[in-house]
XYZ file of C-alpha atoms in Angstrom:
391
model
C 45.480 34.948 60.263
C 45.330 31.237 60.296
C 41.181 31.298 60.565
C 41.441 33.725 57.255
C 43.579 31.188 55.619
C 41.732 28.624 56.283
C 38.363 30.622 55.463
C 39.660 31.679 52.275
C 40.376 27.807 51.591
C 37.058 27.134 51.775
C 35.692 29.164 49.720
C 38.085 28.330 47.106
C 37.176 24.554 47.376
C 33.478 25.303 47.132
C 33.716 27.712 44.249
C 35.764 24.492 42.370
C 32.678 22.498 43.437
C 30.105 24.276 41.877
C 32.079 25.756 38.864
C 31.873 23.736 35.984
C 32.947 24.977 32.090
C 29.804 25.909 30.256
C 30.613 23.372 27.590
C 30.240 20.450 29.676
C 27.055 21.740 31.634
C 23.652 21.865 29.506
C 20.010 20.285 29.802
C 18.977 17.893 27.448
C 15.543 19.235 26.706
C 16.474 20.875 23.004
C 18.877 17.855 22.097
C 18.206 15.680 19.342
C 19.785 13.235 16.353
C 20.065 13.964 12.590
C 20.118 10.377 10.897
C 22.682 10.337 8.615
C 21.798 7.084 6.946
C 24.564 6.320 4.209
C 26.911 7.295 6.880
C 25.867 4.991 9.729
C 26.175 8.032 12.036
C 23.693 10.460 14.179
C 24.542 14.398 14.259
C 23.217 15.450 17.733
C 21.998 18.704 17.550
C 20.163 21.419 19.424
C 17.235 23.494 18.328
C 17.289 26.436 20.505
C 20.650 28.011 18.882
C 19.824 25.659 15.764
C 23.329 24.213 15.686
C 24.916 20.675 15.374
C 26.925 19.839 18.484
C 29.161 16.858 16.813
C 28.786 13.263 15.694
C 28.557 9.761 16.819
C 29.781 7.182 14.503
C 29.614 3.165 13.949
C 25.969 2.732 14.401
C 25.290 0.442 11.192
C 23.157 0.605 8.372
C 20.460 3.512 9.078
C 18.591 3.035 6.144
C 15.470 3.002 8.364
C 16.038 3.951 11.213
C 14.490 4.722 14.595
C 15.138 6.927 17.450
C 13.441 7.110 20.878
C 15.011 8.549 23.708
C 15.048 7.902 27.766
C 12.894 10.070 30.235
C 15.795 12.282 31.243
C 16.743 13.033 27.730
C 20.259 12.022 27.371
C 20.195 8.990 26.146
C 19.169 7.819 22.329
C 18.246 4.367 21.235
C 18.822 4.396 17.458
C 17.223 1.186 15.921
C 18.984 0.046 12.879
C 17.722 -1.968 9.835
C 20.680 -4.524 10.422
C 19.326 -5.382 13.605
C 21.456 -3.174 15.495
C 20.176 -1.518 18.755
C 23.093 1.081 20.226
C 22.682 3.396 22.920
C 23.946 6.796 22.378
C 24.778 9.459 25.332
C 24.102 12.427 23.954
C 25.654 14.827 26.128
C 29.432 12.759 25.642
C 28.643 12.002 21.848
C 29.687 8.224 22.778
C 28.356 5.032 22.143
C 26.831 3.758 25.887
C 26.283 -0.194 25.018
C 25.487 -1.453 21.514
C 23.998 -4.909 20.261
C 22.568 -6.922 17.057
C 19.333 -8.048 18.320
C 17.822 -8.982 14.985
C 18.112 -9.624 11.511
C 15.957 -7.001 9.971
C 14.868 -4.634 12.142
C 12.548 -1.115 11.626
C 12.136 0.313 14.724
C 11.299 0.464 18.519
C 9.843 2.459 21.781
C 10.044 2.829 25.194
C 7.803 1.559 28.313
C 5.558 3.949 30.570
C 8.285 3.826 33.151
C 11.168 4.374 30.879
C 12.733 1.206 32.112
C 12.429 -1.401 28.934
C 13.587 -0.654 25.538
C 11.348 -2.587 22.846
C 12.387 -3.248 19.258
C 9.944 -4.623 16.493
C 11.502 -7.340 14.189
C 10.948 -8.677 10.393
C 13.698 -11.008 10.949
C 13.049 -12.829 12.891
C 9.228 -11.998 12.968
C 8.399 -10.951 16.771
C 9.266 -8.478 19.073
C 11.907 -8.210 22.284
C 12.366 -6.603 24.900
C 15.370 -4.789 26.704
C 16.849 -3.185 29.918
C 16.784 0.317 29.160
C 19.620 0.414 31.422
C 21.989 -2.665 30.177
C 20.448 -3.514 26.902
C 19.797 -7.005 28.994
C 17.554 -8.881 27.149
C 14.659 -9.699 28.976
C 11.831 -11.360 26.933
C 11.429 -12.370 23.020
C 7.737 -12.647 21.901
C 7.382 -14.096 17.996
C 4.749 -13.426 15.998
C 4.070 -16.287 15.098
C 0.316 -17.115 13.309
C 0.656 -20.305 11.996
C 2.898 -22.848 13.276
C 6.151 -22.360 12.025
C 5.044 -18.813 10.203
C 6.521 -15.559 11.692
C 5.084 -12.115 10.595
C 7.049 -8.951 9.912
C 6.009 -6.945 13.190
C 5.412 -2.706 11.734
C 3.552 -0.050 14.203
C 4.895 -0.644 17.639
C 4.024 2.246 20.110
C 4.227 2.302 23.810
C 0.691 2.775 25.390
C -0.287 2.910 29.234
C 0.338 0.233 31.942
C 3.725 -1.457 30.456
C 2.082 -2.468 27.279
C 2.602 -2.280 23.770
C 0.171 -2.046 20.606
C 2.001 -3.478 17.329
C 0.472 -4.761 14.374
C 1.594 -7.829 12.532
C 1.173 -7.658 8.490
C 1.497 -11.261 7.193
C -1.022 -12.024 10.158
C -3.350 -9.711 9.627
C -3.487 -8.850 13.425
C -3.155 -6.133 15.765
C -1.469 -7.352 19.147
C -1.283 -5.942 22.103
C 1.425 -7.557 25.140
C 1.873 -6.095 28.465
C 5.132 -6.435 30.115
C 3.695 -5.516 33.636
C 6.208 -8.634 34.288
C 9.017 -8.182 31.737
C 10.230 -11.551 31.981
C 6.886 -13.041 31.538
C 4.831 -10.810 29.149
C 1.079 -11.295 28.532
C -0.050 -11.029 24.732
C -3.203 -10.937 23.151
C -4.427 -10.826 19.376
C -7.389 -9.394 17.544
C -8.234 -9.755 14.222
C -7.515 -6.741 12.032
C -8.081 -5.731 8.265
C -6.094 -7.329 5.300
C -2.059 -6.347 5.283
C -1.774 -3.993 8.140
C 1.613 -1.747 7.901
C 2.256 0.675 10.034
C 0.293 2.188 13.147
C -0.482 5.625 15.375
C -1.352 5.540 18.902
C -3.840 8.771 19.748
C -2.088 11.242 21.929
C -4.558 10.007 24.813
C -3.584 6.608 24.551
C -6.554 5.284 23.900
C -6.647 4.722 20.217
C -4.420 2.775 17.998
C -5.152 3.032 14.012
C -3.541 0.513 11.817
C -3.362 1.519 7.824
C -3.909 -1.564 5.744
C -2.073 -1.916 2.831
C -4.834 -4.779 1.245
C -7.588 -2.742 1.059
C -8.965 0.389 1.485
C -9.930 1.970 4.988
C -8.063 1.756 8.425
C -8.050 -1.014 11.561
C -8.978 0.749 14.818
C -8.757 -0.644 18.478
C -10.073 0.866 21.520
C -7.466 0.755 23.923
C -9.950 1.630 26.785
C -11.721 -1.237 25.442
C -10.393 -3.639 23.748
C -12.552 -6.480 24.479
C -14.469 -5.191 21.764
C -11.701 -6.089 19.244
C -10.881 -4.157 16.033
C -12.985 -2.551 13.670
C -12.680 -1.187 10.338
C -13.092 2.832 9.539
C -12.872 4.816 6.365
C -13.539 1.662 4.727
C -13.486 1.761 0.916
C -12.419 5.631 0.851
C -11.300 5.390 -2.926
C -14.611 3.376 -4.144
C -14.935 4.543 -7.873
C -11.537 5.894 -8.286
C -8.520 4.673 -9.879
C -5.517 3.156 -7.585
C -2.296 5.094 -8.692
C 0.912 2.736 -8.428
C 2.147 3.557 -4.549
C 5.888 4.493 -4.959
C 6.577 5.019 -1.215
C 4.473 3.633 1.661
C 3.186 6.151 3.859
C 4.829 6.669 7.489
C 1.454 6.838 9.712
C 3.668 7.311 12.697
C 3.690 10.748 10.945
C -0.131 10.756 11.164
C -1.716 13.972 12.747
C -4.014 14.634 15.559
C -5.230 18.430 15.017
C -8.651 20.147 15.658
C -10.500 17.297 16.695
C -10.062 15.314 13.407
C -7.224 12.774 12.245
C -5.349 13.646 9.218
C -4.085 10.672 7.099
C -2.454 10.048 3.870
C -4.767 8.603 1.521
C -2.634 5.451 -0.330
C -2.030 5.858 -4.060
C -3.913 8.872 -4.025
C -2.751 12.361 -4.102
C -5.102 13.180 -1.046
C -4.919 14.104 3.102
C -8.165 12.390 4.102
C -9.751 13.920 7.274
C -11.671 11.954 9.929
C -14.025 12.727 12.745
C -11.901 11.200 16.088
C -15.392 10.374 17.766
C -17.480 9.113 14.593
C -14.156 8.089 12.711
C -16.036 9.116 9.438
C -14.476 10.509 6.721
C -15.470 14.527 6.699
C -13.282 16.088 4.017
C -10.492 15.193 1.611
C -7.752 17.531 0.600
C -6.227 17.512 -2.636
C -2.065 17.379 -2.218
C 0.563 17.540 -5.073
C 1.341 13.849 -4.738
C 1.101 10.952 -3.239
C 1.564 12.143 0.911
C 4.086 10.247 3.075
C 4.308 11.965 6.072
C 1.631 14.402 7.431
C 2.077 16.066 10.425
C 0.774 18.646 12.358
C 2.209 21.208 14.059
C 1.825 20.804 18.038
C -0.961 23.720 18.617
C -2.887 21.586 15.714
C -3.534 24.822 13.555
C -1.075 23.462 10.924
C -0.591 19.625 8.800
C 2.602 19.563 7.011
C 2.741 17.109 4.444
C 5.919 15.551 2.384
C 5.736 13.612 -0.785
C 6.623 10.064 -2.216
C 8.853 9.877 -5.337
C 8.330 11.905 -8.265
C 7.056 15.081 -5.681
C 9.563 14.547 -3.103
C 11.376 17.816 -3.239
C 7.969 19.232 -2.658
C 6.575 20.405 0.826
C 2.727 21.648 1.450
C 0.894 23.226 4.727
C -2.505 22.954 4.860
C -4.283 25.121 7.237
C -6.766 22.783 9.173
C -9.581 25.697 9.654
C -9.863 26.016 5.608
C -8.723 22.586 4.885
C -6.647 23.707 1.864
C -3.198 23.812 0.930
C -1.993 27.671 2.014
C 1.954 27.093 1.556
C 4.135 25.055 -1.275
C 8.028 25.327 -0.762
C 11.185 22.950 -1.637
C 13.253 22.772 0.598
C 15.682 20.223 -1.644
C 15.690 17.398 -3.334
C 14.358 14.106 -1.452
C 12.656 15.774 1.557
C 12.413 12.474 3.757
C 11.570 13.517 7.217
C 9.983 16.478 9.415
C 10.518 17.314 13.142
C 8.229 20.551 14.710
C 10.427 21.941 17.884
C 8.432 21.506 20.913
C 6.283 24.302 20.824
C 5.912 24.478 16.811
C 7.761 27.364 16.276
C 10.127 25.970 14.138
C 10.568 22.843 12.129
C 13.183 20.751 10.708
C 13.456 19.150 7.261
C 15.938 16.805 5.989
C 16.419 16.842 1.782
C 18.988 13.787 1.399
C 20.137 14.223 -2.108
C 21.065 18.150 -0.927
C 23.155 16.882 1.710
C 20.934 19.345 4.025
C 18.681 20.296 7.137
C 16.522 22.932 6.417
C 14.700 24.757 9.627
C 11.840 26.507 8.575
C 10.062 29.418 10.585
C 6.292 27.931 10.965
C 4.760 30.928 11.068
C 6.237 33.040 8.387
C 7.605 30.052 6.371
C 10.986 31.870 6.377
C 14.126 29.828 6.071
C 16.224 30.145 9.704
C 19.076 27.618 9.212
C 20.911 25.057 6.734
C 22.416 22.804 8.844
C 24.797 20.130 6.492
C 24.624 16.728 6.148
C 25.617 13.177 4.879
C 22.232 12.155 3.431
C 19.851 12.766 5.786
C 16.872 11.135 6.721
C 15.287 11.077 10.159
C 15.058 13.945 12.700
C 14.017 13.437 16.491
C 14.059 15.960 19.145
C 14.449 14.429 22.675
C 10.617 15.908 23.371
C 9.457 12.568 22.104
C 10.480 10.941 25.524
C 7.473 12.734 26.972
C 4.753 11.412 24.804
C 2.738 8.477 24.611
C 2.977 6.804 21.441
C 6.771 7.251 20.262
């Protein structure tokens, strides 16, 4: 009797071992943040149910913010245009660690090995690096051009071998610093096109495109090689045409790789330019209902999506990249601002922020799924992101 008892006890204390409530047990794979920007607060959500799981407050002002996330997935680094940098666990909906590490501040990424955390700075002009871990900081490169001039640093994106490919735009530069040693990183400059502001890093790694602001066309480095330095592309793609006033610069984070060819927004036009990614020659031009801010393909590449700068910014297009034309025009409310495809493209996610909503749209039949609510929301990132080079 007393083996039984003590049998039975066993089995009892591994049962309590391995038993854990279903709410407290999940992956992290189909977590992400809503930014709710007048707020200061992130919904975390989850995209295989399409629900909102709760919210994390206190992180700021989030009128431009950032989100990249840590290999495993649970943990969110939400840059903040205050400076802030605050590490959210996603699976307690807590703050981890939080810190001011700038003045002005629009964004950040993560190293190769998942171990630094690296924000890009207008103020002060430069870029620093983190602890993933601690939030320690470990190393503060300025970008500074002149002595005693700082540029605003836009376009940061993690590339192979513990570096990082920013682009400064009072400098004119693209910069590229490895922080093989984080406490001693390794920077080096090349001369890019007039007022570069923002940046895309191919999905290979191997290309980093710089949109310039000053002129027309686009700053391109070989990463495999870039002894060569920069070069300009698509240079003087609106020759002849009249320069519309740009109300909203585009995001080319949001630029697409699809079919071979890179999709871009055109600036001051109401066009998606297309490229050649070997020749890097313009091969078509689409026309768009206004000027394009985001465009962004869907993750099989058979899809751009493409939102719209103020007066057109309730306004969403698809343009099937077979045709090359505009096969789908929806609003999904009033100041769409961001776009997030699911892993697989399936589904995506739209945030209107003057309709208070999140919109997931079925890619396929352009069906509405879901209206998630929010408080003004702006951007959407899925914790897929932590897998790719470039974000």
């Amino acid at each position: 009797m007393r083996a039984l008892l003590i049998a039975a006890s066993l089995a009892l204390g591994l049962s309590a071992c391995v038993t854990t409530p279903s709410d407290t047990l999940r992956g992290t794979g189909d977590l992400g943040v809503v930014i709710e920007r007048a707020a200061g607060r992130v919904q975390v959500v989850e995209h295989s149910q399409r629900t909102s799981l709760g919210t994390v407050e206190g992180l700021g002002d989030l009128s431009h913010a950032h989100v990249t996330f840590s290999r495993d997935g649970r943990y969110a680094y939400v840059f903040g245009r205050d400076g802030g940098l605050t590490k959210v666990d996603l699976l307690t909906r807590r703050i981890d660690r939080r810190i001011i590490q700038a003045g002005n501040s629009i964004g950040g990424s993560i190293s190769q090995d998942g171990r630094l955390i690296v924000a890009q700075n207008y103020e002060p002009g430069g870029i620093k690096a983190f602890d993933a871990d601690t939030l320690e900081l470990l190393a503060d490169v300025p970008a500074e051009y002149a002595p005693g001039k700082f540029s605003r640093v836009v376009g940061l994106a993690d590339i192979p071998g513990q570096r990082f490919v920013y682009a400064l735009f009072d400098a004119n530069e693209i910069r590229v610093t490895d922080f093989t040693d984080p406490r001693k990183p390794v920077t080096t400059r090349y001369p890019a096109g007039k007022q570069p502001y923002d940046g895309l890093v191919t999905p290979d790694g191997r290309w980093f495109l710089a949109g310039l602001f000053g002129e027309d066309g686009i700053s391109l480095l070989d990463l495999w090689q870039p002894e060569a330095g920069a070069r300009k592309v698509l240079a003087g793609y609106g020759r002849g045409e009249e320069k519309l006033p740009v109300f909203k610069m585009p995001h080319l984070r949001g630029w697409s790789m699809a079919a071979g060819q890179a999709w871009l927004p055109a600036i001051g036009r109401h066009a998606v330019l297309v490229a050649d990614a070997r020749s890097w020659q313009e091969v078509a031009r689409v026309p768009v209902k206004g000027q394009p801010v985001f465009v962004m393909a869907r993750p099989d590449g058979r899809q751009v999506w493409v939102n719209f700068a103020f007066p057109d910014n309730e306004w969403v297009q698809v343009i099937d990249t077979m045709d090359k034309r505009v096969v789908h025009t929806f609003s999904p409310g009033k100041a769409v601002l961001h776009m997030e495809f699911t892993p697989r493209g399936e589904e995506v996610w739209l945030s209107a922020r003057d309709s208070n909503r999140v919109t997931v749209v079925d890619t396929a039949t352009f069906a509405v799924r879901r209206e998630l609510p929010a408080d003004a929301p702006s951007g959407i990132f899925f914790t897929a992101r932590g897998q790719r080079i470039g974000f």
